[in-house]
Tab-separated table of C-alpha atoms in Angstrom:
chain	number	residue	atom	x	y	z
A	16	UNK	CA	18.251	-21.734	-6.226
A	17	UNK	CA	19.507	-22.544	-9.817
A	18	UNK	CA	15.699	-21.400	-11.332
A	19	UNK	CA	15.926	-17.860	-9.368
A	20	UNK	CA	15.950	-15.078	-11.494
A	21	UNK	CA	17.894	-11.545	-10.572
A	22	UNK	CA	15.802	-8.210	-10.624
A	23	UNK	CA	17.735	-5.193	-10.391
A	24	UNK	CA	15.297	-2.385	-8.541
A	25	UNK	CA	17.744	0.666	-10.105
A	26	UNK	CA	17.972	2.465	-13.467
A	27	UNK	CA	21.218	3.485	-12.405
A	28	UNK	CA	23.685	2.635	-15.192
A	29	UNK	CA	26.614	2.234	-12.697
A	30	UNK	CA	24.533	-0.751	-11.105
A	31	UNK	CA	23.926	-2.101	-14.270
A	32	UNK	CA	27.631	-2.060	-15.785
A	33	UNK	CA	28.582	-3.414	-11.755
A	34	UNK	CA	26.635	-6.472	-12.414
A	35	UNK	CA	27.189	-6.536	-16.422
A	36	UNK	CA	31.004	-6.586	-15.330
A	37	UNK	CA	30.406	-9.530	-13.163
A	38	UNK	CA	28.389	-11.731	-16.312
A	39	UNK	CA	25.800	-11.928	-14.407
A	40	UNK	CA	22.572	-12.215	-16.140
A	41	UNK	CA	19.114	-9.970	-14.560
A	42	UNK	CA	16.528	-7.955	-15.537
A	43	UNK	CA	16.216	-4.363	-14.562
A	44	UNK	CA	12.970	-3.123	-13.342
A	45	UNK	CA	13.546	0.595	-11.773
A	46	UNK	CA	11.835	1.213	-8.370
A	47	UNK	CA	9.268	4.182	-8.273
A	48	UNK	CA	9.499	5.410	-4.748
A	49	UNK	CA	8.902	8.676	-2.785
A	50	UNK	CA	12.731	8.893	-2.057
A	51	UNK	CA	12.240	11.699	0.320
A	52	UNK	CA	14.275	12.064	3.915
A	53	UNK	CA	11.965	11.900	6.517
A	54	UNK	CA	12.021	14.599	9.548
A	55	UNK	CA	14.909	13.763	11.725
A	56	UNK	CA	15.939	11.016	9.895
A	57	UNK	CA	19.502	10.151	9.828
A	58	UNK	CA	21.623	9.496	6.832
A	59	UNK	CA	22.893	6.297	7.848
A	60	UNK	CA	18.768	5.077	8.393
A	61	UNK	CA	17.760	7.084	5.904
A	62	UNK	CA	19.984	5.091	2.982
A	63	UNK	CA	18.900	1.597	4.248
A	64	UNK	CA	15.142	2.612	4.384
A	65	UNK	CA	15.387	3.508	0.709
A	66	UNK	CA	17.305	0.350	-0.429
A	67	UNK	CA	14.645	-1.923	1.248
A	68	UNK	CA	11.921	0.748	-0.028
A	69	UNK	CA	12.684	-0.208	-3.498
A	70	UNK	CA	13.196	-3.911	-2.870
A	71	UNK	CA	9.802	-4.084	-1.555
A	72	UNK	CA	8.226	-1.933	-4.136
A	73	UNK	CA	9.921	-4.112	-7.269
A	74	UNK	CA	9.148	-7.432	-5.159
A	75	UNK	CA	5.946	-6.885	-5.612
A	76	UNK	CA	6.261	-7.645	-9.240
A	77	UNK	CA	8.720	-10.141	-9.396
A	78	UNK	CA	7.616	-12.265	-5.924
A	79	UNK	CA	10.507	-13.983	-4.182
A	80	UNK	CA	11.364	-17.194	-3.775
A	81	UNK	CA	11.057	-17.067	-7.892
A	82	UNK	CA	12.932	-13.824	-8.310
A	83	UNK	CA	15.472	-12.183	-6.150
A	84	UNK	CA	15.234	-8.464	-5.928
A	85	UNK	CA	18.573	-6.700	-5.527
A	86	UNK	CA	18.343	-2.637	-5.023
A	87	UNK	CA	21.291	-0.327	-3.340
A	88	UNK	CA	20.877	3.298	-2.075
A	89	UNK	CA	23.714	5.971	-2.041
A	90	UNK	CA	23.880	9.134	-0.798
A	91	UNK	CA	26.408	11.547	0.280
A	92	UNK	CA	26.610	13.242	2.998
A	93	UNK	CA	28.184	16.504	4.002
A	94	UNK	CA	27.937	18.434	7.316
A	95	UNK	CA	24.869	15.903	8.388
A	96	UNK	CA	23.462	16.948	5.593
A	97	UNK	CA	22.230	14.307	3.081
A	98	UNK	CA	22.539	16.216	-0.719
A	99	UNK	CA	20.036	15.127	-3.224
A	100	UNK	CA	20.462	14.792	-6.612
A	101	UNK	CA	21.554	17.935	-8.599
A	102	UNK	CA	18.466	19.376	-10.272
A	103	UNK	CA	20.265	20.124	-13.488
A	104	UNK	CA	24.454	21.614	-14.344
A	105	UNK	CA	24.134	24.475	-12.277
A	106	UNK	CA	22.833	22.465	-9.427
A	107	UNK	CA	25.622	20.106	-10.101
A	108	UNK	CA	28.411	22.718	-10.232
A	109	UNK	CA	26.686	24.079	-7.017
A	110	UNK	CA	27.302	21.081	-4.994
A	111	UNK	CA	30.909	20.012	-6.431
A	112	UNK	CA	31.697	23.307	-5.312
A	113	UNK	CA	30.137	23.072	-1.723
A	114	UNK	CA	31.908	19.340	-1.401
A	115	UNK	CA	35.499	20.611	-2.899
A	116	UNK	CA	38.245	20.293	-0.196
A	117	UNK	CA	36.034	19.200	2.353
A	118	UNK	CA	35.143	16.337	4.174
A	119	UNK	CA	32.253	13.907	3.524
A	120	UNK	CA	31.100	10.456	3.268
A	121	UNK	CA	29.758	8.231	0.612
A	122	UNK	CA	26.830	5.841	1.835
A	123	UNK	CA	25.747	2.973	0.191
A	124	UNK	CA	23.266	0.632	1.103
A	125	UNK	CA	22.612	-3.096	-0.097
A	126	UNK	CA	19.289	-4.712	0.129
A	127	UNK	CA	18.556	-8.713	-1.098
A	128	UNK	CA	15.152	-10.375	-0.791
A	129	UNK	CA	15.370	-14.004	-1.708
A	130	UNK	CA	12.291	-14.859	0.333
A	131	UNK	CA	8.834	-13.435	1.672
């Protein structure tokens, strides 16, 4: 599809310099989601849901087959536990210190649509 045209669903600057890094040319157009962990939900289902969350809610401005509408989710994950994003430093510091010398994973979760 040489006339497709990338949309990145993230304002996350790692994501950008990824795909900077690779020359390859998009437009970035952040998803505005509720990004909240549903009851019960697992981090592993939890991660995917919000990668195809913000594909679908960006896709809606840039329809597919004419734009293809890349978004990724990460999370980590300690205990079961999904942590969100710090609130501010001490927040930060707070959970550095929780994850420090233990073990925990790093989720990340890819989502293309290229089609309706």
């Amino acid at each position: 599809m040489p006339d497709t045209r990338l949309i990145l669903a993230s304002a996350s600057p790692r994501r950008r310099e990824l795909l900077d890094q690779l020359e390859v040319s998009y437009t970035c157009h952040p998803a505005h989601i509720d990004e909240s962990q549903s009851g019960g939900e697992v981090p592993s289902d939890y991660v995917q849901r919000m990668a195809r969350e913000k594909v679908g809610a960006v896709a809606t401005h840039y329809p597919p087959p004419a734009y293809a509408v890349l978004a990724a989710d990460t999370v980590v994950v300690i205990g079961g536990v999904v942590l969100g994003k710090p609130l501010g430093r001490a927040d930060a510091l707070a959970m550095l210190a929780r994850l420090s010398g233990r073990r925990h994973s790093v989720l990340t979760a890819v989502c293309l649509c290229t089609a309706t």
